[in-house]
XYZ file of N, CA, C and O in Angstrom:
720
model
N 9.593 -135.739 -147.468
C 8.486 -135.081 -148.019
C 8.104 -133.620 -147.045
O 7.985 -133.844 -145.891
N 7.210 -133.292 -147.670
C 6.070 -132.254 -146.800
C 5.138 -133.103 -146.529
O 4.478 -133.797 -147.194
N 4.792 -133.337 -145.248
C 3.583 -133.522 -144.634
C 2.642 -132.737 -143.766
O 2.820 -131.479 -143.708
N 1.449 -133.108 -143.442
C 0.394 -132.440 -143.174
C 0.656 -132.163 -141.612
O 1.123 -132.699 -140.889
N -0.403 -130.804 -141.325
C -0.509 -130.401 -140.369
C 0.781 -129.796 -139.478
O 0.845 -128.603 -138.994
N 1.727 -130.235 -139.220
C 2.986 -129.794 -138.799
C 4.305 -129.919 -139.540
O 5.374 -130.227 -139.310
N 3.902 -129.521 -140.942
C 5.048 -129.587 -141.713
C 5.508 -128.309 -141.917
O 5.033 -127.230 -141.653
N 6.508 -128.199 -142.764
C 7.386 -126.904 -143.071
C 7.130 -126.805 -144.517
O 7.303 -127.660 -145.614
N 6.634 -125.787 -145.027
C 6.261 -125.155 -146.466
C 7.804 -125.450 -147.277
O 8.866 -125.266 -146.773
N 7.560 -125.267 -148.318
C 8.352 -125.256 -149.149
C 9.215 -124.154 -149.245
O 10.789 -124.090 -149.264
N 9.040 -123.069 -148.617
C 9.975 -121.989 -148.186
C 10.182 -122.086 -146.772
O 10.776 -121.315 -146.100
N 10.001 -123.214 -146.076
C 10.930 -123.299 -144.711
C 9.386 -122.740 -143.850
O 10.173 -122.654 -142.432
N 8.677 -122.261 -144.023
C 8.091 -121.712 -142.936
C 6.631 -122.718 -142.449
O 6.378 -123.362 -143.277
N 6.515 -122.881 -141.009
C 5.132 -123.725 -140.822
C 4.035 -123.384 -141.607
O 3.718 -122.215 -142.094
N 3.196 -124.557 -141.925
C 2.103 -124.837 -142.535
C 1.341 -125.564 -142.073
O 1.191 -126.613 -141.660
N 0.083 -124.873 -141.699
C -0.450 -123.245 -142.312
C -0.126 -122.551 -140.958
O 0.057 -123.013 -139.746
N 0.417 -121.251 -141.194
C 0.873 -120.280 -140.005
C -0.615 -120.436 -138.890
O -1.396 -120.713 -139.357
N -0.183 -120.381 -137.963
C -0.769 -120.292 -136.706
C -1.995 -119.454 -136.886
O -3.428 -119.814 -136.529
N -1.899 -118.210 -137.224
C -3.175 -117.236 -137.733
C -4.392 -117.972 -138.692
O -5.251 -117.770 -138.666
N -3.607 -118.629 -139.599
C -4.841 -119.444 -140.478
C -5.381 -120.511 -139.930
O -6.307 -120.725 -140.164
N -4.760 -121.149 -138.945
C -5.151 -122.129 -137.989
C -6.599 -121.734 -137.338
O -7.705 -122.456 -137.379
N -6.169 -120.596 -136.812
C -7.462 -120.006 -136.138
C -8.828 -119.829 -137.105
O -9.639 -120.027 -136.600
N -8.194 -119.248 -138.039
C -9.483 -118.757 -139.047
C -9.608 -120.358 -139.557
O -11.282 -120.135 -139.455
N -9.123 -120.996 -140.012
C -9.683 -122.299 -140.556
C -10.609 -123.045 -139.330
O -11.784 -123.896 -139.911
N -10.294 -122.916 -138.370
C -11.344 -123.888 -137.217
C -12.382 -123.366 -136.824
O -13.125 -123.798 -135.895
N -12.222 -121.810 -136.943
C -13.320 -121.086 -136.181
C -14.809 -121.421 -136.400
O -15.749 -121.640 -135.208
N -15.360 -122.199 -137.336
C -16.712 -122.845 -137.509
C -16.754 -124.260 -137.349
O -17.934 -124.640 -137.974
N -15.530 -125.009 -137.247
C -15.818 -126.164 -136.978
C -16.127 -126.798 -135.797
O -15.551 -126.836 -134.532
N -16.967 -127.622 -135.589
C -17.505 -128.176 -134.532
C -16.443 -129.420 -134.097
O -16.471 -130.582 -134.625
N -15.626 -129.379 -132.562
C -15.245 -130.527 -132.479
C -13.860 -130.698 -133.272
O -13.852 -131.921 -133.485
N -12.992 -129.909 -133.614
C -11.975 -130.073 -134.811
C -10.654 -131.157 -134.458
O -10.480 -130.704 -133.415
N -10.518 -131.892 -135.080
C -9.394 -132.905 -134.956
C -8.659 -132.808 -136.235
O -9.210 -133.063 -137.465
N -7.426 -132.686 -135.954
C -6.345 -132.764 -137.143
C -6.627 -134.122 -137.777
O -6.593 -135.291 -137.338
N -6.247 -134.201 -139.127
C -6.000 -135.728 -139.734
C -5.033 -135.470 -141.126
O -4.795 -134.332 -141.469
N -4.455 -136.535 -141.587
C -3.705 -136.703 -142.547
C -4.270 -137.109 -143.669
O -4.306 -138.435 -143.614
N -4.819 -136.388 -144.689
C -5.740 -137.013 -145.819
C -4.745 -138.088 -146.754
O -4.779 -139.080 -146.796
N -3.253 -137.976 -146.763
C -2.613 -138.980 -147.402
C -2.436 -140.417 -146.680
O -2.434 -141.254 -147.244
N -2.539 -140.309 -145.065
C -2.746 -141.581 -144.337
C -3.711 -142.498 -144.492
O -4.068 -143.552 -144.597
N -4.664 -141.376 -144.291
C -6.381 -141.817 -144.702
C -6.776 -142.795 -145.823
O -7.154 -143.690 -146.156
N -5.932 -142.039 -146.787
C -6.073 -142.633 -148.586
C -5.139 -144.068 -148.654
O -5.350 -144.492 -149.646
N -4.145 -143.893 -147.810
C -2.878 -144.802 -148.407
C -3.913 -146.539 -148.142
O -3.231 -147.355 -148.511
N -4.618 -146.340 -147.311
C -5.368 -147.684 -147.060
C -5.895 -148.555 -148.356
O -5.877 -149.340 -148.575
N -6.169 -147.391 -149.373
C -6.844 -147.957 -150.577
C -5.649 -147.843 -151.738
O -5.430 -148.791 -152.410
N -5.104 -146.559 -151.893
C -4.022 -146.421 -152.855
C -2.921 -145.371 -152.667
O -3.121 -144.368 -152.383
N -1.959 -146.167 -152.400
C -0.699 -145.444 -151.976
C -0.063 -144.278 -152.843
O 0.729 -143.084 -152.970
N -0.984 -144.257 -154.191
C -0.571 -143.623 -155.726
C -1.626 -142.732 -155.612
O -1.880 -142.103 -157.000
N -2.599 -142.336 -154.680
C -3.570 -141.599 -155.154
C -3.215 -139.963 -156.001
O -2.191 -139.547 -155.705
N -4.165 -139.703 -156.826
C -3.981 -138.927 -157.784
C -3.634 -137.433 -157.125
O -2.929 -136.902 -157.669
N -4.117 -137.305 -156.088
C -4.021 -135.942 -155.591
C -3.321 -136.037 -153.991
O -2.421 -135.187 -154.133
N -3.633 -136.962 -153.022
C -2.923 -137.052 -151.706
C -2.106 -138.065 -151.786
O -1.924 -138.814 -150.775
N -1.162 -138.143 -152.760
C -0.082 -139.515 -152.551
C 1.010 -138.578 -151.757
O 1.181 -137.279 -152.257
N 2.138 -139.002 -151.364
C 3.093 -138.584 -150.847
C 3.992 -137.673 -151.932
O 4.589 -136.774 -151.762
N 3.926 -138.261 -153.072
C 4.698 -137.812 -153.949
C 3.907 -136.252 -154.710
O 4.718 -135.731 -155.565
N 2.963 -136.104 -154.536
C 2.143 -134.993 -155.125
C 2.043 -133.794 -154.033
O 2.293 -132.935 -154.321
N 1.985 -134.068 -152.506
C 2.286 -133.592 -151.474
C 3.449 -132.445 -151.616
O 4.471 -133.534 -151.390
N 3.630 -131.110 -151.574
C 4.888 -130.616 -151.444
C 5.058 -130.371 -153.000
O 6.320 -129.479 -153.156
N 4.678 -130.962 -154.259
C 5.387 -130.690 -155.689
C 4.131 -129.718 -156.246
O 4.560 -128.793 -156.717
N 2.715 -130.402 -156.538
C 1.765 -129.523 -156.459
C 1.239 -128.472 -155.593
O 0.583 -127.619 -155.936
N 1.304 -128.959 -154.667
C 0.181 -128.197 -153.543
C 0.527 -128.719 -152.274
O 1.237 -130.032 -152.010
N 0.273 -128.037 -151.040
C 0.336 -128.566 -149.677
C -1.007 -128.301 -148.868
O -1.967 -127.315 -149.455
N -0.933 -129.256 -147.971
C -2.471 -128.953 -147.319
C -2.409 -129.407 -145.878
O -1.536 -130.388 -145.760
N -3.108 -128.967 -145.067
C -3.264 -128.924 -143.456
C -4.916 -129.625 -143.552
O -5.808 -128.656 -144.268
N -5.318 -130.737 -142.654
C -6.869 -130.805 -142.686
C -7.111 -130.973 -141.113
O -6.511 -131.784 -140.430
N -8.457 -130.849 -141.042
C -8.967 -131.026 -139.997
C -10.725 -131.362 -140.417
O -10.982 -130.831 -141.290
N -10.765 -132.200 -139.588
C -12.557 -132.517 -139.396
C -13.450 -132.246 -138.313
O -12.397 -132.424 -137.003
N -14.489 -132.093 -138.228
C -15.210 -131.845 -137.303
C -16.360 -133.209 -137.028
O -15.996 -133.965 -137.619
N -17.323 -132.811 -136.512
C -18.429 -134.376 -136.000
C -19.105 -134.208 -137.445
O -19.889 -135.123 -137.863
N -18.926 -133.075 -138.575
C -19.982 -133.327 -139.756
C -18.993 -132.648 -141.193
O -19.390 -133.303 -141.989
N -18.419 -131.802 -141.036
C -17.728 -131.164 -141.932
C -16.182 -131.331 -141.618
O -15.868 -131.694 -140.907
N -15.424 -130.710 -142.633
C -14.088 -130.580 -143.048
C -13.410 -129.598 -143.558
O -14.449 -128.828 -144.192
N -12.451 -129.233 -143.078
C -11.662 -127.755 -143.708
C -10.232 -128.046 -143.952
O -9.907 -128.923 -143.209
N -10.093 -127.583 -144.989
C -8.500 -127.531 -145.389
C -7.730 -126.666 -146.064
O -8.354 -125.530 -146.515
N -6.820 -126.273 -145.519
C -5.868 -124.908 -145.844
C -4.948 -125.368 -147.168
O -4.516 -126.947 -146.740
N -4.962 -124.981 -148.116
C -4.370 -125.591 -149.018
C -3.537 -124.345 -149.670
O -3.792 -123.076 -149.708
N -2.486 -124.811 -150.371
C -1.860 -123.534 -151.230
C -1.160 -124.661 -152.035
O -0.458 -125.637 -152.316
N -1.141 -123.976 -153.727
C -0.886 -124.328 -154.719
C 0.449 -123.917 -155.117
O 0.967 -122.570 -155.069
N 1.701 -124.533 -155.549
C 2.721 -124.518 -155.971
C 3.046 -123.914 -157.471
O 1.773 -124.572 -158.319
N 3.908 -123.579 -158.013
C 4.079 -123.320 -159.450
C 3.998 -124.491 -160.264
O 3.690 -124.180 -161.607
N 4.236 -125.556 -160.179
C 3.856 -126.950 -160.660
C 2.151 -127.102 -161.105
O 2.009 -128.127 -161.941
N 1.524 -126.561 -160.345
C 0.126 -126.140 -160.498
C -0.621 -125.359 -161.351
O -1.743 -125.072 -161.069
N 0.466 -124.546 -161.913
C 0.277 -123.433 -162.461
C -0.193 -123.324 -163.967
O -0.095 -124.485 -164.545
N -1.140 -122.485 -164.367
C -1.335 -122.203 -165.823
C -0.692 -121.385 -166.624
O 0.232 -121.831 -167.274
N -1.191 -120.150 -166.311
C -0.101 -118.983 -167.558
C -0.035 -118.535 -165.888
O -0.707 -117.948 -165.275
N 1.541 -117.976 -165.869
C 1.944 -117.203 -165.216
C 1.831 -117.498 -163.510
O 2.345 -118.379 -163.359
N 1.051 -116.924 -162.871
C 1.029 -117.398 -161.600
C -0.230 -117.999 -160.983
O -0.668 -118.050 -159.845
N -1.064 -118.161 -162.019
C -2.525 -118.562 -162.026
C -2.389 -120.009 -161.873
O -1.716 -120.887 -162.294
N -3.372 -120.477 -160.826
C -3.648 -121.967 -160.562
C -4.511 -122.692 -161.508
O -5.568 -121.871 -161.909
N -4.064 -123.439 -162.370
C -4.803 -124.376 -163.395
C -5.811 -124.941 -162.758
O -6.125 -125.483 -161.630
N -6.989 -124.470 -163.450
C -8.430 -125.178 -163.151
C -8.287 -126.548 -162.829
O -9.327 -127.170 -162.136
N -7.626 -127.309 -163.541
C -7.915 -128.733 -163.354
C -7.017 -128.910 -162.081
O -7.567 -130.142 -161.441
N -6.179 -128.445 -161.999
C -5.411 -128.493 -160.505
C -6.506 -128.106 -159.061
O -6.545 -129.019 -158.136
N -7.527 -127.289 -159.149
C -8.200 -126.776 -158.753
C -9.192 -127.970 -158.459
O -9.576 -128.548 -157.289
N -9.660 -128.752 -159.516
C -10.805 -129.282 -159.720
C -10.507 -130.613 -158.964
O -10.984 -131.333 -158.149
N -9.093 -131.006 -159.492
C -8.397 -132.241 -158.554
C -8.547 -132.314 -157.180
O -9.136 -133.119 -156.792
N -7.969 -131.237 -156.696
C -8.182 -131.309 -155.159
C -9.474 -131.227 -154.702
O -9.888 -131.813 -153.481
N -10.811 -130.554 -155.330
C -12.170 -130.385 -154.669
C -12.326 -131.977 -155.041
O -12.954 -132.309 -153.758
N -12.295 -132.639 -155.996
C -12.852 -134.034 -155.848
C -11.832 -134.912 -154.872
O -12.795 -135.704 -154.214
N -10.650 -134.531 -154.200
C -10.152 -135.476 -153.363
C -10.756 -135.084 -152.117
O -11.091 -135.670 -150.994
N -10.831 -133.720 -151.780
C -11.482 -133.129 -150.501
C -12.865 -133.668 -150.450
O -13.265 -133.950 -149.265
N -13.552 -133.604 -151.372
C -15.207 -134.229 -151.368
C -15.157 -135.726 -151.152
O -15.902 -135.794 -149.897
N -14.577 -136.444 -151.765
C -14.247 -137.786 -151.505
C -13.741 -137.896 -149.980
O -14.347 -138.978 -149.149
N -12.669 -137.670 -149.548
C -12.251 -137.588 -147.953
C -13.217 -137.140 -146.973
O -13.179 -137.725 -145.897
N -13.967 -135.792 -147.382
C -14.580 -135.570 -146.393
C -15.957 -136.942 -146.388
O -16.536 -136.935 -145.323
N -16.370 -137.371 -147.242
C -17.204 -138.614 -147.296
C -16.503 -139.683 -146.150
O -17.460 -140.358 -145.577
N -15.260 -140.040 -147.051
C -14.548 -141.193 -145.935
C -14.804 -140.876 -144.496
O -15.215 -141.731 -143.244
N -14.408 -139.585 -143.969
C -14.376 -139.284 -142.757
C -15.553 -139.253 -142.327
O -15.831 -139.488 -140.517
N -17.143 -139.191 -142.877
C -18.332 -139.594 -142.334
C -18.703 -140.804 -142.482
O -20.000 -140.891 -142.257
N -17.634 -142.114 -142.907
C -18.230 -143.433 -142.891
C -18.722 -144.018 -144.394
O -19.369 -144.948 -144.276
N -18.659 -142.919 -145.226
C -18.975 -143.604 -146.595
C -18.201 -143.571 -147.349
O -17.293 -142.469 -147.576
N -18.280 -144.520 -148.426
C -17.508 -144.995 -149.396
C -18.220 -144.394 -150.520
O -19.426 -144.929 -151.175
N -17.871 -143.667 -151.314
C -18.549 -142.579 -152.667
C -17.483 -142.752 -153.917
O -16.298 -143.253 -153.706
N -18.166 -142.521 -154.762
C -17.586 -142.242 -155.845
C -18.147 -141.115 -156.507
O -19.166 -140.739 -156.056
N -17.713 -140.289 -157.685
C -18.408 -139.035 -158.029
C -19.248 -139.511 -159.070
O -19.025 -140.023 -160.007
N -20.499 -138.716 -158.740
C -21.864 -138.786 -159.731
C -21.569 -137.673 -160.868
O -21.244 -138.138 -161.957
N -21.766 -136.567 -160.458
C -21.776 -135.506 -161.318
C -21.153 -133.872 -160.153
O -21.642 -133.995 -159.274
N -20.772 -133.194 -161.058
C -20.132 -132.443 -160.636
C -20.051 -130.781 -161.271
O -20.041 -130.948 -162.441
N -20.717 -129.884 -160.498
C -20.855 -128.641 -161.027
C -19.770 -127.554 -160.330
O -20.025 -127.283 -159.300
N -19.017 -127.177 -160.921
C -17.832 -125.970 -160.327
C -17.895 -124.471 -161.100
O -17.948 -124.564 -162.399
N -18.128 -123.867 -160.051
C -18.221 -122.259 -160.686
C -16.332 -121.530 -160.321
O -16.348 -121.356 -159.183
N -16.034 -121.497 -161.189
C -14.702 -120.329 -161.034
C -15.067 -118.950 -161.011
O -15.147 -118.220 -161.833
N -14.800 -118.350 -159.633
C -15.707 -116.863 -159.576
C -14.342 -115.757 -159.642
O -14.571 -114.681 -160.173
N -13.187 -116.219 -159.322
C -12.055 -115.196 -159.294
C -10.942 -116.411 -159.488
O -10.569 -117.632 -159.049
N -9.822 -115.726 -160.107
C -8.658 -116.478 -160.383
C -7.728 -116.624 -159.350
O -7.756 -115.912 -158.141
N -7.207 -118.050 -159.345
C -6.517 -118.156 -157.858
C -5.048 -118.012 -158.209
O -4.472 -118.219 -159.092
N -4.219 -117.632 -157.527
C -2.868 -117.546 -157.454
C -1.822 -118.423 -156.611
O -2.228 -118.785 -155.824
N -0.540 -118.993 -157.477
C 0.304 -119.777 -156.552
C 0.701 -119.182 -155.535
O 0.904 -117.903 -155.463
N 1.289 -120.317 -154.435
C 1.786 -119.631 -153.271
C 0.878 -118.900 -152.332
O 1.032 -118.595 -151.202
N -0.446 -118.596 -152.706
C -1.351 -117.854 -151.775
C -1.981 -119.043 -150.992
O -2.782 -120.002 -151.691
N -2.165 -118.826 -149.635
C -3.129 -119.761 -148.838
C -4.622 -119.564 -149.023
O -4.872 -118.492 -149.235
N -5.031 -120.684 -149.346
C -6.586 -120.743 -149.533
C -7.339 -121.469 -148.232
O -6.422 -122.868 -148.100
N -8.385 -121.600 -148.254
C -9.179 -122.393 -147.147
C -10.311 -123.229 -147.775
O -11.090 -122.304 -148.573
N -10.380 -124.389 -148.049
C -11.488 -124.996 -148.686
C -12.447 -125.633 -147.250
O -11.793 -126.129 -146.639
N -13.743 -125.558 -147.909
C -14.733 -125.993 -146.804
C -15.599 -127.042 -147.578
O -15.988 -126.755 -148.409
N -15.653 -128.182 -146.830
C -16.729 -129.310 -147.222
C -17.518 -129.452 -146.541
O -17.365 -129.668 -145.071
N -19.105 -129.202 -147.059
C -20.095 -129.671 -146.315
C -20.773 -131.080 -146.916
O -20.967 -130.972 -148.075
N -21.114 -132.188 -146.257
C -21.531 -133.214 -146.364
C -22.895 -133.291 -146.199
O -23.280 -133.125 -144.832
N -24.108 -133.706 -146.939
C -25.174 -133.982 -146.928
C -26.016 -135.471 -147.111
O -25.596 -135.876 -148.159
N -25.978 -136.092 -145.740
C -25.921 -137.697 -145.865
C -27.228 -138.087 -147.015
O -28.086 -137.207 -146.962
N -27.193 -139.098 -147.500
C -28.275 -139.700 -148.281
C -29.593 -139.780 -147.373
O -29.558 -140.119 -146.284
N -31.020 -139.530 -148.104
C -32.022 -139.666 -147.466
C -32.236 -141.594 -147.522
O -31.614 -141.950 -148.431
N -33.155 -141.876 -146.658
C -33.620 -142.890 -146.474
C -33.723 -143.729 -147.884
O -34.595 -143.196 -148.809
N -33.255 -144.751 -148.395
C -33.323 -145.435 -149.348
C -32.574 -144.728 -150.655
O -32.357 -145.579 -151.590
N -31.827 -143.954 -150.469
C -31.045 -143.281 -151.497
C -29.600 -143.610 -151.483
O -28.987 -143.696 -150.219
N -29.205 -143.524 -152.399
C -27.346 -143.890 -152.501
C -26.778 -142.720 -152.627
O -25.581 -142.509 -153.082
N -27.320 -141.622 -152.703
C -26.999 -139.965 -153.109
C -26.643 -139.242 -151.980
O -27.072 -138.798 -151.227
N -25.210 -138.721 -152.043
C -24.447 -137.900 -151.067
C -24.122 -136.739 -151.693
O -24.069 -136.717 -152.736
N -24.744 -135.745 -151.031
C -24.347 -134.192 -151.764
C -23.341 -133.362 -151.155
O -23.437 -133.517 -149.781
N -22.251 -132.966 -151.608
C -21.200 -132.135 -150.901
C -20.911 -131.213 -151.991
O -21.065 -130.742 -152.883
N -20.844 -130.139 -150.878
C -20.619 -128.704 -151.260
C -19.244 -128.200 -150.641
O -18.937 -128.543 -149.631
N -18.318 -127.705 -151.474
C -16.808 -127.355 -151.159
C -16.980 -125.728 -151.741
O -17.395 -125.539 -152.961
N -16.266 -125.097 -151.178
C -15.979 -123.625 -151.228
C -14.223 -123.610 -151.048
O -13.529 -124.063 -150.452
N -13.914 -122.966 -151.970
C -12.408 -122.063 -151.974
C -12.537 -120.906 -151.829
O -12.947 -119.962 -152.468
N -11.764 -120.344 -150.681
C -11.620 -118.881 -150.258
C -10.550 -118.686 -149.772
O -9.569 -119.621 -149.288
N -10.243 -117.131 -149.774
C -8.898 -116.583 -148.864
C -9.445 -116.804 -147.742
O -10.375 -116.938 -147.240
N -8.296 -116.331 -146.935
C -8.452 -116.252 -145.370
C -9.409 -115.086 -145.000
O -9.486 -114.885 -143.801
N -9.445 -114.464 -145.806
C -10.405 -113.007 -145.766
C -11.645 -113.420 -145.746
O -12.454 -112.217 -145.402
N -12.282 -114.134 -146.417
C -13.364 -114.839 -146.810
C -13.801 -114.375 -148.268
O -14.993 -114.744 -148.659
N -13.063 -113.962 -149.123
C -13.454 -113.944 -150.608
C -13.591 -115.313 -151.216
O -12.624 -115.715 -151.026
N -14.366 -115.124 -151.830
C -14.877 -116.672 -152.355
C -14.218 -116.963 -153.856
O -14.450 -115.548 -154.773
N -13.475 -117.772 -154.122
C -12.721 -117.926 -155.412
C -13.696 -119.116 -156.311
O -13.539 -118.839 -157.551
N -13.976 -120.504 -155.525
C -14.389 -121.333 -156.750
C -15.571 -121.949 -155.556
O -15.190 -122.026 -154.026
N -16.674 -122.442 -155.926
C -17.568 -123.229 -155.486
C -17.905 -124.563 -156.218
O -18.115 -124.339 -157.504
N -18.073 -125.620 -155.342
C -18.338 -126.589 -156.142
C -19.475 -127.525 -155.613
O -19.640 -127.526 -154.162
N -20.231 -127.977 -156.143
C -21.545 -128.710 -155.972
C -21.422 -130.033 -156.527
O -21.342 -130.237 -157.671
N -21.718 -131.379 -155.737
C -21.677 -132.581 -156.465
C -22.430 -133.306 -155.845
O -22.609 -133.372 -154.513
N -22.737 -134.661 -156.679
C -23.662 -135.714 -156.121
C -22.633 -137.094 -156.456
O -22.080 -137.161 -157.120
N -22.078 -137.365 -154.980
C -21.633 -138.529 -154.914
C -22.574 -139.813 -154.702
O -23.754 -139.608 -154.464
N -22.038 -140.909 -155.154
C -22.926 -141.991 -155.222
C -22.213 -142.996 -154.178
O -21.006 -143.465 -154.420
N -23.289 -143.622 -153.292
C -22.368 -144.201 -152.363
C -22.058 -145.775 -153.023
O -22.849 -146.336 -153.824
N -20.966 -146.311 -152.689
C -20.597 -147.524 -153.072
C -20.669 -148.695 -152.201
O -21.100 -148.418 -151.142
N -21.186 -149.626 -152.989
C -21.584 -151.108 -152.137
C -20.612 -151.725 -151.409
O -21.078 -152.687 -150.886
N -19.546 -151.114 -151.636
C -18.380 -152.213 -150.883
C -18.204 -150.918 -149.869
O -18.101 -149.874 -149.787
N -17.815 -151.928 -148.905
C -17.529 -150.817 -146.962
C -16.463 -150.399 -146.997
O -15.189 -150.840 -148.137
N -15.984 -149.329 -146.382
C -14.705 -148.747 -146.116
C -13.788 -149.559 -145.494
O -14.396 -150.322 -144.694
N -12.825 -150.083 -145.680
C -11.528 -150.903 -144.800
C -11.439 -150.078 -143.627
O -11.438 -148.893 -143.348
N -11.330 -150.687 -142.746
C -10.986 -150.013 -141.218
C -9.930 -149.594 -141.140
O -8.805 -149.601 -141.785
N -9.799 -148.392 -140.438
C -9.035 -147.357 -140.332
C -8.754 -146.685 -138.965
O -9.665 -146.649 -138.272
N -7.488 -146.721 -138.427
C -7.215 -145.889 -137.465
C -6.749 -144.666 -137.446
O -6.121 -143.993 -136.437
N -6.743 -144.329 -138.576
C -5.897 -142.783 -139.054
C -6.905 -141.628 -138.625
O -6.404 -140.380 -138.917
N -8.374 -141.702 -138.340
C -9.010 -140.708 -138.034
C -9.169 -140.591 -136.459
O -9.306 -141.392 -135.769
């Protein structure tokens, strides 16, 4: 199947192209690639978004994390469309949810979604590469709330979707992982 970071896209071009990697990594401190499928397989090999049978069917993704934040290059395939070449809002929301969760995981936090507000600002198109940026604000002392902001933009910087989410720390620890 299609794999993260060094994969070949459905059209057999490298994903993501090198010029997009440069843009994706420009604002990330100490960037390191990671495979969200491998990270999430610790819990769930059949994850709704980042399972091996979803990558390459509905979307493809490359992911990097820095010291605080994460960026994802994502491209939606026609199976994630709504009408014509438009990406279904539910497909976008599903990827946002997974990106938020995994961004917390790479920051050492096991979380669940508390509430989310998504603003769809422009229609997304299948087969167009997009950049998702996730910023995690850790909880304050005594709080279990983690705040995550995700933007979906094209590689020229045009904003398509923004999400603000309150995640809630779970009381169970993260399983050990050597995948990051």
